mmCIF file of C-alpha atoms in Angstrom:
data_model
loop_
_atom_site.group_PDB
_atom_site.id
_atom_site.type_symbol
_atom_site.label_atom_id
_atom_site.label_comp_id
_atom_site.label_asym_id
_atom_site.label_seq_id
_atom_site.Cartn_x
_atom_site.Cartn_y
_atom_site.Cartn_z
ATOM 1 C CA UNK A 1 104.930 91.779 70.158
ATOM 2 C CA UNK A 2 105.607 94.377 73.172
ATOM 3 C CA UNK A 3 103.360 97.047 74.151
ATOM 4 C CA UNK A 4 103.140 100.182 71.688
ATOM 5 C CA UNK A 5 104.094 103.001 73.230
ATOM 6 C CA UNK A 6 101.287 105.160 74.219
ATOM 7 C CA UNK A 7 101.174 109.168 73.730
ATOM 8 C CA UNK A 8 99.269 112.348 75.507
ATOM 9 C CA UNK A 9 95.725 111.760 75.562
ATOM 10 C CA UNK A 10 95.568 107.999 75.408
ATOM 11 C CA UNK A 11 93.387 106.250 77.737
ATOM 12 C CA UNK A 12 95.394 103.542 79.567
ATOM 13 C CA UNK A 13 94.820 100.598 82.651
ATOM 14 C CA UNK A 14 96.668 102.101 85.426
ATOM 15 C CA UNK A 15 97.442 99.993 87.853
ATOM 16 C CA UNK A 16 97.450 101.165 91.600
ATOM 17 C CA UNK A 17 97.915 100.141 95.200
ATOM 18 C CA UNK A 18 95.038 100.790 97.383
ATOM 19 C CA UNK A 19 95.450 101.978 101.104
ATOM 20 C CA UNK A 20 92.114 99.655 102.465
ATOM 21 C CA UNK A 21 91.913 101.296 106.310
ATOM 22 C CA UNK A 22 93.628 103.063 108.574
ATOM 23 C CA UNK A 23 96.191 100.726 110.606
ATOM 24 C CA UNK A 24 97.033 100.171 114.151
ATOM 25 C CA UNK A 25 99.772 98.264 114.958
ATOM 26 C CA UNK A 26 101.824 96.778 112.743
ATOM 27 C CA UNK A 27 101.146 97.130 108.867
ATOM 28 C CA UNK A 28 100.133 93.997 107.113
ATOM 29 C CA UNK A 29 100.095 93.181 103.168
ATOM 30 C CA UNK A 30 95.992 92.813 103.790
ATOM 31 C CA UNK A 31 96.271 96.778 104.698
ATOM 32 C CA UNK A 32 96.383 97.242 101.008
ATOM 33 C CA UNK A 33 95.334 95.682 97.539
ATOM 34 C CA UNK A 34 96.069 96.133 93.934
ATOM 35 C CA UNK A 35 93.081 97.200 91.577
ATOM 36 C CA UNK A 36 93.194 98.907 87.969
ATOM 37 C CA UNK A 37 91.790 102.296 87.015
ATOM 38 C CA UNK A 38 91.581 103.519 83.495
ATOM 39 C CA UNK A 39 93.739 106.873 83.122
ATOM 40 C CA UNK A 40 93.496 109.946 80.702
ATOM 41 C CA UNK A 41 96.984 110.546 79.844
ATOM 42 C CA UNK A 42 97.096 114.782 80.196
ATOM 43 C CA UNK A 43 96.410 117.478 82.046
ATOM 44 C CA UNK A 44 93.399 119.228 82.120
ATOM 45 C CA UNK A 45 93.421 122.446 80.208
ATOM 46 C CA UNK A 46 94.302 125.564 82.336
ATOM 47 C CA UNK A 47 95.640 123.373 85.068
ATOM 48 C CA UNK A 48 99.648 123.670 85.633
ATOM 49 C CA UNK A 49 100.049 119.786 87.293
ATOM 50 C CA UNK A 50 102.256 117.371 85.902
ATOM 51 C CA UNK A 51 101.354 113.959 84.243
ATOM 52 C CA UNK A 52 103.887 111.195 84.925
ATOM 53 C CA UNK A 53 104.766 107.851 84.377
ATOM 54 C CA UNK A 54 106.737 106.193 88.022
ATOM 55 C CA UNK A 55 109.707 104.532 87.356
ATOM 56 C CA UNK A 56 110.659 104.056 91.362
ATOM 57 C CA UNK A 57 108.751 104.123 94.175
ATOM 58 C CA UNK A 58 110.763 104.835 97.397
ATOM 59 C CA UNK A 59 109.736 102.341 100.536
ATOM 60 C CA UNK A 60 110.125 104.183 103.839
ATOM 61 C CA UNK A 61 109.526 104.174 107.900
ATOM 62 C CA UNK A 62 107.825 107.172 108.050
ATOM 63 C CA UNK A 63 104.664 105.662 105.473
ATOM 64 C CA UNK A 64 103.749 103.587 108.369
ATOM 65 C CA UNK A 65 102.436 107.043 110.319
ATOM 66 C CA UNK A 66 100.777 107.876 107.209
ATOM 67 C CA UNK A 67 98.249 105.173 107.555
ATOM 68 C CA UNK A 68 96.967 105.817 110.874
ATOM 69 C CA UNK A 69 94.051 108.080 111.692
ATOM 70 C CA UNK A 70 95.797 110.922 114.091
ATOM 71 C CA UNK A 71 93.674 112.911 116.134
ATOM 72 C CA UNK A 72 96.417 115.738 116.284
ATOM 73 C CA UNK A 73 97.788 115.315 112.636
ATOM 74 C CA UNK A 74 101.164 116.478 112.634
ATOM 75 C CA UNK A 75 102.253 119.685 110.245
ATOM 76 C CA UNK A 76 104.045 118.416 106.666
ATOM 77 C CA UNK A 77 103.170 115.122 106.787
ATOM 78 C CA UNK A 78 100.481 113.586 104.086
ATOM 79 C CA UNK A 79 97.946 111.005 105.946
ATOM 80 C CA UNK A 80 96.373 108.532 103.567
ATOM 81 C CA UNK A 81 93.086 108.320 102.633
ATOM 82 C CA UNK A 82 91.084 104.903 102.912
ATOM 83 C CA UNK A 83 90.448 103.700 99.200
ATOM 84 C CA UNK A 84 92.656 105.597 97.494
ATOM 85 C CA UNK A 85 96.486 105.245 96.390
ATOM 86 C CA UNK A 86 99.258 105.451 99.083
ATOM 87 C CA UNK A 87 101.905 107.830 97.907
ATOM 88 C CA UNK A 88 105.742 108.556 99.120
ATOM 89 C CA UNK A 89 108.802 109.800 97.492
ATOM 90 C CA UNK A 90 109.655 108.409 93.582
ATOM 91 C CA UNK A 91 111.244 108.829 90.531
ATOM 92 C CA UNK A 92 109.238 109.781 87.393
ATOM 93 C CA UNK A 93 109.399 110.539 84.040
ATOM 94 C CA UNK A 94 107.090 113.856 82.459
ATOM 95 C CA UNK A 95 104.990 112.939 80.028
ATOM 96 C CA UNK A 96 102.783 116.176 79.745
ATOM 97 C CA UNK A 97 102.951 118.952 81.752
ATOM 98 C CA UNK A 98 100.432 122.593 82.547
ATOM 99 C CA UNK A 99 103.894 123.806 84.448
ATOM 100 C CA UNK A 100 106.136 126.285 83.206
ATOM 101 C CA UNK A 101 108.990 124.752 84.922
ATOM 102 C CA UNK A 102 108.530 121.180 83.463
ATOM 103 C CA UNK A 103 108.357 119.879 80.044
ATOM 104 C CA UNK A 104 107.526 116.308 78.322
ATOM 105 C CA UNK A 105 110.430 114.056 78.803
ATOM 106 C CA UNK A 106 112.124 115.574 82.117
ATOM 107 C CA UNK A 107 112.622 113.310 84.508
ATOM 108 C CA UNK A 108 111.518 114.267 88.422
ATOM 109 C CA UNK A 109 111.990 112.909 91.803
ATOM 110 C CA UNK A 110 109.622 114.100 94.786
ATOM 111 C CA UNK A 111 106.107 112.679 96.201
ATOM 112 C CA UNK A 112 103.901 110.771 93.790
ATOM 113 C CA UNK A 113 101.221 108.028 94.344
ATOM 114 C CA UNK A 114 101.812 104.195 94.295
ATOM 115 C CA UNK A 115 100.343 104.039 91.021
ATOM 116 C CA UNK A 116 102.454 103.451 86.993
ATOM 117 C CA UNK A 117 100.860 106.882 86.169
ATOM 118 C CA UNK A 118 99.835 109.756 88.698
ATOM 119 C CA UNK A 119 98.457 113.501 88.435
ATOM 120 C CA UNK A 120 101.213 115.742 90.563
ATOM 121 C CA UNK A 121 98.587 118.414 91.738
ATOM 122 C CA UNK A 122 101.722 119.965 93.366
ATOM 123 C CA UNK A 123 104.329 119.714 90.695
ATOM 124 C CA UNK A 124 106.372 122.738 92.681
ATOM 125 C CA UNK A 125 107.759 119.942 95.168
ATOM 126 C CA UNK A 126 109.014 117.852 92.234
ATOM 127 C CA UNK A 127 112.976 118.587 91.536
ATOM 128 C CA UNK A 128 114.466 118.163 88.002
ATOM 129 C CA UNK A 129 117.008 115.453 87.729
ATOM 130 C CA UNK A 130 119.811 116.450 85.862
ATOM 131 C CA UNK A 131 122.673 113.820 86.083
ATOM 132 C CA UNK A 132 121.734 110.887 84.282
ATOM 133 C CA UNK A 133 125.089 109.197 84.706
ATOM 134 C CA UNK A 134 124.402 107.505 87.897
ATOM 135 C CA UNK A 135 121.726 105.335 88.771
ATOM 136 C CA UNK A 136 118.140 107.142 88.466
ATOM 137 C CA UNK A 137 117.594 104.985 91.621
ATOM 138 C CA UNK A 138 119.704 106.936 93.873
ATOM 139 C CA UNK A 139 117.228 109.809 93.660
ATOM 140 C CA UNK A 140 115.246 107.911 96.241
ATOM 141 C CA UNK A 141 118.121 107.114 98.195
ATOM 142 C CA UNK A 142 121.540 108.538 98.389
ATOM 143 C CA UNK A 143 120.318 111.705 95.993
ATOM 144 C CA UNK A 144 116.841 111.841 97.272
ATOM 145 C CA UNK A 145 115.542 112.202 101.073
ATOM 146 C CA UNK A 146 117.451 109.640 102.824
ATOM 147 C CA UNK A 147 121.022 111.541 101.372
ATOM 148 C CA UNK A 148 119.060 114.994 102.429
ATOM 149 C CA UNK A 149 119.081 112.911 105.862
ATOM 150 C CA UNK A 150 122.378 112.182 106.503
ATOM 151 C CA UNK A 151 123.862 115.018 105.028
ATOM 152 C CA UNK A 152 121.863 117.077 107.757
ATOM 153 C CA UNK A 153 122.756 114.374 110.483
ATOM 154 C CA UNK A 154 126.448 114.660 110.181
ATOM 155 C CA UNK A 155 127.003 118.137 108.546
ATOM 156 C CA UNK A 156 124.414 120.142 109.901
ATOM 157 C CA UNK A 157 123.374 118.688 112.899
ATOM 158 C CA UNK A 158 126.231 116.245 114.886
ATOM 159 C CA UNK A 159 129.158 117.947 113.364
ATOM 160 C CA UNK A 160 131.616 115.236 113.883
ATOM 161 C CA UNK A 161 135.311 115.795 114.183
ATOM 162 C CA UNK A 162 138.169 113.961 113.050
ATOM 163 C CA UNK A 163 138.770 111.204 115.609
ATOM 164 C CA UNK A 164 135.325 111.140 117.358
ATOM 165 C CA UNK A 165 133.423 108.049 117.570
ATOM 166 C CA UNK A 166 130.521 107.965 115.591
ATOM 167 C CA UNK A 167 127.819 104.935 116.393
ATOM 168 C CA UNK A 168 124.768 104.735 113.995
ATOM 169 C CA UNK A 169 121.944 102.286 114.468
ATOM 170 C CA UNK A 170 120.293 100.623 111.837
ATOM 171 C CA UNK A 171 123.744 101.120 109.894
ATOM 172 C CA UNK A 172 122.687 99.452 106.969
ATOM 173 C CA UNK A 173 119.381 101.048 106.425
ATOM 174 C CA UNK A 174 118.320 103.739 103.684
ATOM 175 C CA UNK A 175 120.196 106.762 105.833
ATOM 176 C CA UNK A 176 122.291 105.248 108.261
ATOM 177 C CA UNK A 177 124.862 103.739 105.759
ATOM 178 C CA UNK A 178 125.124 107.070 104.012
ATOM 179 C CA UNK A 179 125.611 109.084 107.628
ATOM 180 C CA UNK A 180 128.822 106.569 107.928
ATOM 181 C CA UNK A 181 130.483 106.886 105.110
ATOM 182 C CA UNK A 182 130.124 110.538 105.547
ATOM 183 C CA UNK A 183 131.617 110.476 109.025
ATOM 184 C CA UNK A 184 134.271 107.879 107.990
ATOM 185 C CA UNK A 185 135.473 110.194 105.019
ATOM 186 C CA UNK A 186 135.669 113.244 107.981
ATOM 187 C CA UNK A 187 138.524 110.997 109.856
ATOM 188 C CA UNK A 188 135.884 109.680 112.672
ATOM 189 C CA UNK A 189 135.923 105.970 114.180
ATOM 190 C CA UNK A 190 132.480 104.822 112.864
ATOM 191 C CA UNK A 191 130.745 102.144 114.227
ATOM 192 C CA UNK A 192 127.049 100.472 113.774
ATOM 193 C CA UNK A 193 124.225 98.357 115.105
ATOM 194 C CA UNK A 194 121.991 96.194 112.363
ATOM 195 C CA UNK A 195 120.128 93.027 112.103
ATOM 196 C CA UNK A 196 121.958 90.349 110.490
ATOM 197 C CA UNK A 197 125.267 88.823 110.118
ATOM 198 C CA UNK A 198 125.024 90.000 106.450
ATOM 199 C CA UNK A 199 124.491 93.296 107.043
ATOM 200 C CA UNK A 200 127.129 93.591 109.839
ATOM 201 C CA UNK A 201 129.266 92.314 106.906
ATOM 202 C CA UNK A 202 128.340 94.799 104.880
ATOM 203 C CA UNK A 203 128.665 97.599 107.102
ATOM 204 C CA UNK A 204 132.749 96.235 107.772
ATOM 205 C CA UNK A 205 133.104 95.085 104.452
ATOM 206 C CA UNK A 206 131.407 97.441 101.584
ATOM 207 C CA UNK A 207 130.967 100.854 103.602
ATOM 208 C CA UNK A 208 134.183 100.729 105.948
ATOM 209 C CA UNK A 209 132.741 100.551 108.849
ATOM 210 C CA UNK A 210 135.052 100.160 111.827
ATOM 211 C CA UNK A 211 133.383 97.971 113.791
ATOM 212 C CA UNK A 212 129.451 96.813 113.948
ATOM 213 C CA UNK A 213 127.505 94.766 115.818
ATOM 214 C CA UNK A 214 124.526 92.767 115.180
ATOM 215 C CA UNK A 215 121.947 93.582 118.116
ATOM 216 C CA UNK A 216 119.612 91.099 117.828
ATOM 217 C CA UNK A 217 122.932 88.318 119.078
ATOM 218 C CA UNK A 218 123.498 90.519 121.891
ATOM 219 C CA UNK A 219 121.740 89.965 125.134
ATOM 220 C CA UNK A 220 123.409 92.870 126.859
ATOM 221 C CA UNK A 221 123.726 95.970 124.477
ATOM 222 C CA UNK A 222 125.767 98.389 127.215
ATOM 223 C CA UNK A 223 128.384 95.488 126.968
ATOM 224 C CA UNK A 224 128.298 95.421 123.205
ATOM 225 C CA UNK A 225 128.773 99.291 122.838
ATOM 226 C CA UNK A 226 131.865 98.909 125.402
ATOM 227 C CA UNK A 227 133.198 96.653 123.544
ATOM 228 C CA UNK A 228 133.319 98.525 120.160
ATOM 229 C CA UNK A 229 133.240 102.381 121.870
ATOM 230 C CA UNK A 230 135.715 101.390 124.632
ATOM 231 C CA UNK A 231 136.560 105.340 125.395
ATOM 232 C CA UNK A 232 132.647 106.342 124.912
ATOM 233 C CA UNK A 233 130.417 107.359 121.660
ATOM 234 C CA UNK A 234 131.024 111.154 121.258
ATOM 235 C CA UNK A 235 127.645 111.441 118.129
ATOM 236 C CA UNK A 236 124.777 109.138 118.304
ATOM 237 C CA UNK A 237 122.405 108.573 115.210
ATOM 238 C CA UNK A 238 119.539 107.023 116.575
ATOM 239 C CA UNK A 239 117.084 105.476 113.650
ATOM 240 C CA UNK A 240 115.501 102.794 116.665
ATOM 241 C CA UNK A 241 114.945 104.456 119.697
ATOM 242 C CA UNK A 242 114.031 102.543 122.718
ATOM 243 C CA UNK A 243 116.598 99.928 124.709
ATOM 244 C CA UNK A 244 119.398 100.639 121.931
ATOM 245 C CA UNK A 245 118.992 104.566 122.881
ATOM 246 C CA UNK A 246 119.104 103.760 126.825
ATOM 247 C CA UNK A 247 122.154 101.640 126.252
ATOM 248 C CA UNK A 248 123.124 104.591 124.663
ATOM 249 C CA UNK A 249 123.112 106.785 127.049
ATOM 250 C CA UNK A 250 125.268 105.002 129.242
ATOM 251 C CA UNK A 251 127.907 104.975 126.650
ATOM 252 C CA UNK A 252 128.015 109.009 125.744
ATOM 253 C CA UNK A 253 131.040 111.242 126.483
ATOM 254 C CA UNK A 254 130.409 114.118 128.441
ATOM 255 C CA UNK A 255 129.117 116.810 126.138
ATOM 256 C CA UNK A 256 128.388 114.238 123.782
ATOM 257 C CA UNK A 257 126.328 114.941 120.687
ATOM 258 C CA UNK A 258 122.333 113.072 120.094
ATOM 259 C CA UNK A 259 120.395 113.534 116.868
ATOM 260 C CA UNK A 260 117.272 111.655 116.729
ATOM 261 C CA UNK A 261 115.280 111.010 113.339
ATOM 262 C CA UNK A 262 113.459 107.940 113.750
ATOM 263 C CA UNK A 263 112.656 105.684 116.311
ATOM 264 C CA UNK A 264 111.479 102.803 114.351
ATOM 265 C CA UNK A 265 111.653 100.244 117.446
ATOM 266 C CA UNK A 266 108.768 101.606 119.482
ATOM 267 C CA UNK A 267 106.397 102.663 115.773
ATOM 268 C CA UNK A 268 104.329 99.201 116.758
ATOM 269 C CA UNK A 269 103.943 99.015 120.206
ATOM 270 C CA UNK A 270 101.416 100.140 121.985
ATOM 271 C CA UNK A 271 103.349 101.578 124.635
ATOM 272 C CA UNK A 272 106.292 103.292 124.290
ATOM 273 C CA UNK A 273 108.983 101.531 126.307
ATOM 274 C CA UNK A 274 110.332 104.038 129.216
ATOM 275 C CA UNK A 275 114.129 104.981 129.001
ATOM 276 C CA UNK A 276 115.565 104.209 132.147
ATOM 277 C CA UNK A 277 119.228 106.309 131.693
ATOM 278 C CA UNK A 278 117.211 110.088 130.869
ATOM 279 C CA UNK A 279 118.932 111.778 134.294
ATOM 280 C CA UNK A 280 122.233 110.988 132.236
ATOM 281 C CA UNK A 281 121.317 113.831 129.945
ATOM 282 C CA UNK A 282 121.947 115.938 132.661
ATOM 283 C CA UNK A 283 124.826 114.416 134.265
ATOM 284 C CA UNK A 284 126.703 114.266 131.050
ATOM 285 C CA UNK A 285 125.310 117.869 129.782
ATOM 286 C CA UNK A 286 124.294 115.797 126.318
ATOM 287 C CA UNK A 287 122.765 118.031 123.574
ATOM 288 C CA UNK A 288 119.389 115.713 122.188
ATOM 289 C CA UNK A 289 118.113 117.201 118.788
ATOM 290 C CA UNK A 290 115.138 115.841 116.563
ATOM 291 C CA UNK A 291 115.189 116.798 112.857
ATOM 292 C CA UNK A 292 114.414 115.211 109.760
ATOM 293 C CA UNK A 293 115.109 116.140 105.883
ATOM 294 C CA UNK A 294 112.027 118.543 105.682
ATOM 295 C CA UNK A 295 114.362 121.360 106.949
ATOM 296 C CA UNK A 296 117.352 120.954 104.985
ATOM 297 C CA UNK A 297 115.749 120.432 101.392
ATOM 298 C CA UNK A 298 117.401 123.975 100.807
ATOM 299 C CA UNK A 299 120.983 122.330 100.904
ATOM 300 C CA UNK A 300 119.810 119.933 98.470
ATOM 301 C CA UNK A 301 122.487 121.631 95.342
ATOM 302 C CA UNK A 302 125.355 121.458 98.268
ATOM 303 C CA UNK A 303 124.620 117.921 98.532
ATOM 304 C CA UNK A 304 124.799 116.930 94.994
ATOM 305 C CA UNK A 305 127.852 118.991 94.373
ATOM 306 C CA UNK A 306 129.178 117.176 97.704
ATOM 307 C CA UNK A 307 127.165 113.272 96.940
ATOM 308 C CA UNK A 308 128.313 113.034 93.487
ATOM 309 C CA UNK A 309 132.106 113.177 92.803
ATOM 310 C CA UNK A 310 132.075 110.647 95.970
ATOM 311 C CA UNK A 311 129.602 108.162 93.655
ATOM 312 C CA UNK A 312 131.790 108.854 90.511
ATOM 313 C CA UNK A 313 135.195 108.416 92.489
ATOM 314 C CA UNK A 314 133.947 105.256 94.440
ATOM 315 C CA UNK A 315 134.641 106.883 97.304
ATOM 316 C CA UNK A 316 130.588 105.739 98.732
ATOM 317 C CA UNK A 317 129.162 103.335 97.980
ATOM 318 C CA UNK A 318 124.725 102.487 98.172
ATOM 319 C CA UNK A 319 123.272 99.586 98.166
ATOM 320 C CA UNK A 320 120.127 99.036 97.239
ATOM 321 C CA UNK A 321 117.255 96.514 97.312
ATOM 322 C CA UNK A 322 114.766 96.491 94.179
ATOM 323 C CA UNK A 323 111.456 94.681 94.088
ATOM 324 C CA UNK A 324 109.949 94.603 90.546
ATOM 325 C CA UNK A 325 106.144 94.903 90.270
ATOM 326 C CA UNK A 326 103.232 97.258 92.028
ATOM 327 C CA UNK A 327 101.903 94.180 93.079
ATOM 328 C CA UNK A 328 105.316 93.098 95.092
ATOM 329 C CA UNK A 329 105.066 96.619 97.107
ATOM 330 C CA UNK A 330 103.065 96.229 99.977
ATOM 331 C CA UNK A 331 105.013 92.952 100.562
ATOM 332 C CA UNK A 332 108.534 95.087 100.526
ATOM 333 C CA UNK A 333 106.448 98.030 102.534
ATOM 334 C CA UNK A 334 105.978 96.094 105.041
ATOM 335 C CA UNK A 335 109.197 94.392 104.908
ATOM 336 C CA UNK A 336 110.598 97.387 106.466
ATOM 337 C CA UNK A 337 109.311 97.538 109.847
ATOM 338 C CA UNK A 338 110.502 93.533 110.002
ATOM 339 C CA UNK A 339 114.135 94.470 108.328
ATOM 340 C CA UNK A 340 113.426 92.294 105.719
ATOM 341 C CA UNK A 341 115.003 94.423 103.531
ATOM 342 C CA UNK A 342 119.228 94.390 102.558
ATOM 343 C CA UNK A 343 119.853 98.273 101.720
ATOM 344 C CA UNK A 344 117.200 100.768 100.580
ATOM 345 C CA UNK A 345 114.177 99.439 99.982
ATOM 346 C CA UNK A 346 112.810 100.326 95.951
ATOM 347 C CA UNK A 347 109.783 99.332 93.973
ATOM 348 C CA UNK A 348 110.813 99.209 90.329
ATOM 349 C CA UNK A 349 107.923 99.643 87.951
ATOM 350 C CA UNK A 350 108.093 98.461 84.195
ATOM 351 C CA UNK A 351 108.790 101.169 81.732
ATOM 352 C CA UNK A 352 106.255 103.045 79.840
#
């Protein structure tokens, strides 16, 4: 017999994933465990959070800053807390609710805690999901903060033009393989770095791609871009930072365009690596700008009304890569920072 379905006020095991300490270096699956609370299913009287039960669990770059102690903790970011639950962006279901704006049954996607049911102190961040006839993992992908991500890179931020060369590193990841489709459907010559000969394939093959390049079979990565951006890279995504950016440099067009949003090459090292090619800035009067999704949420109805024809139509395509199990996640976490992972990373947790 399956599990009867359990109702407001229940008591239930609630399983959860435990941030141990706070990390230096390189996140490890012992950075975390899996233990089993018992959970009150409602909110307390006169308090307007939300009660949910997770359906997704979003795996992403920026949770590894989230588990180290920072002396100079930087604005909008949450830092975890040693011995309790890690939390990052998911998809949820409402089961009861002190909110006005949410009810029993809607279904959310925003921050929650790596646990099957959590208390959203902060239900204001949450966003109603309202089309149901895609896949409700999307919201932590294409629909959710990575889309927010690209959509910024390429139509807020680069601004390419039809017949610019685009180049993208880590193509295949969460945002980079939304930024170029994006740029592709705008008429630009896209092109992208990545790890494996599978996910070069996929960046030719699935997302239309015009050329890519796998960077960990190239021992010189200035010849590499020449070879694929023979007349120079007029927009640069940068997701990795370090000797891919300095390669980079070398390969910009005068008054070329630079939008930085992660730099996940240099997040475990304990020193930075120096870029060598910075006076090129200069030289080639670049414009360099750092942004990430927290200043674009605003768009976020000018993205759907943009994202979702395109998902209908076929015109872009996601790919995604689902773990089942809160038990599997730190192992997929993890994952990440290793590129492990084939497409955006998702914990799938069993239904209520």
């Amino acid at each position: 017999m399956g599990k009867k379905n359990v109702k407001v006020g229940d008591e239930v095991q609630n399983k959860q994933v435990i941030f141990k300490d706070y990390v230096t270096g390189s996140p490890k699956e012992s950075d975390f465990h899996i233990t089993t609370c018992t959970t009150k299913l409602q909110v307390p009287q006169g308090s307007n959070a939300v009660l949910v039960k997770n359906l997704y669990l979003s795996c992403d770059p920026v949770m590894q800053f989230q588990m180290r102690k920072m002396e100079d903790p930087l604005s909008g970011y949450i830092y975890y807390v040693p011995g309790s639950p890690i939390n990052g962006f998911g998809v949820a279901k409402v089961l009861d609710s002190g909110h006005a704006e949410f009810s029993a049954g809607d279904l959310v996607w925003g921050t929650t805690s790596w646990e099957e049911y959590s208390l959203i102190q902060n239900p204001e961040q949450l966003k109603k999901i309202h089309h149901t006839d895609v896949p409700l993992t999307h919201y932590t992908g294409i629909l959710g903060m990575p889309g927010i991500t690209a959509y910024a890179a390429i139509y807020e931020v680069g601004v390419p033009k039809k017949g610019e060369c685009v180049f993208i590193s880590a193509a295949s990841g969460a945002v980079g393989q939304i930024a170029g489709q994006f740029a592709k459907l705008l008429g630009c010559y896209v092109v992208g770095s990545a790890g494996t000969q599978q996910k070069i394939n996929l960046l030719k093959n699935k997302f239309g791609f015009d050329d890519a390049f796998n960077y960990k079979q190239e021992p010189d990565l200035d010849a590499a871009l020449k070879r694929c951006c023979p007349e120079g890279i007029d927009f640069y995504l940068d997701h990795v930072g370090g000797k891919m950016l300095d390669a980079v440099l070398l390969n910009m067009k005068v008054h070329g365009r630079i939008a930085i949003c992660g730099m996940i090459s240099q997040y475990n090292l304990d020193e930075p690596e120096l870029l060598r090619n910075v006076m090129l800035l200069a030289l080639k009067r670049l414009t360099v700008k750092g942004f990430t999704h927290r200043d674009h949420h605003h768009l976020y109805p000018k993205i759907l009304e943009l994202v979702l024809p395109y998902i209908r139509d076929k015109k872009i395509f996601y790919v995604e890569d689902i773990v089942e199990g809160l038990e599997n996640g730190p192992a997929a976490l993890v994952g990440l920072f290793t590129g492990r992972n084939f497409g955006k990373q998702i914990l799938a947790l069993p239904p209520q």
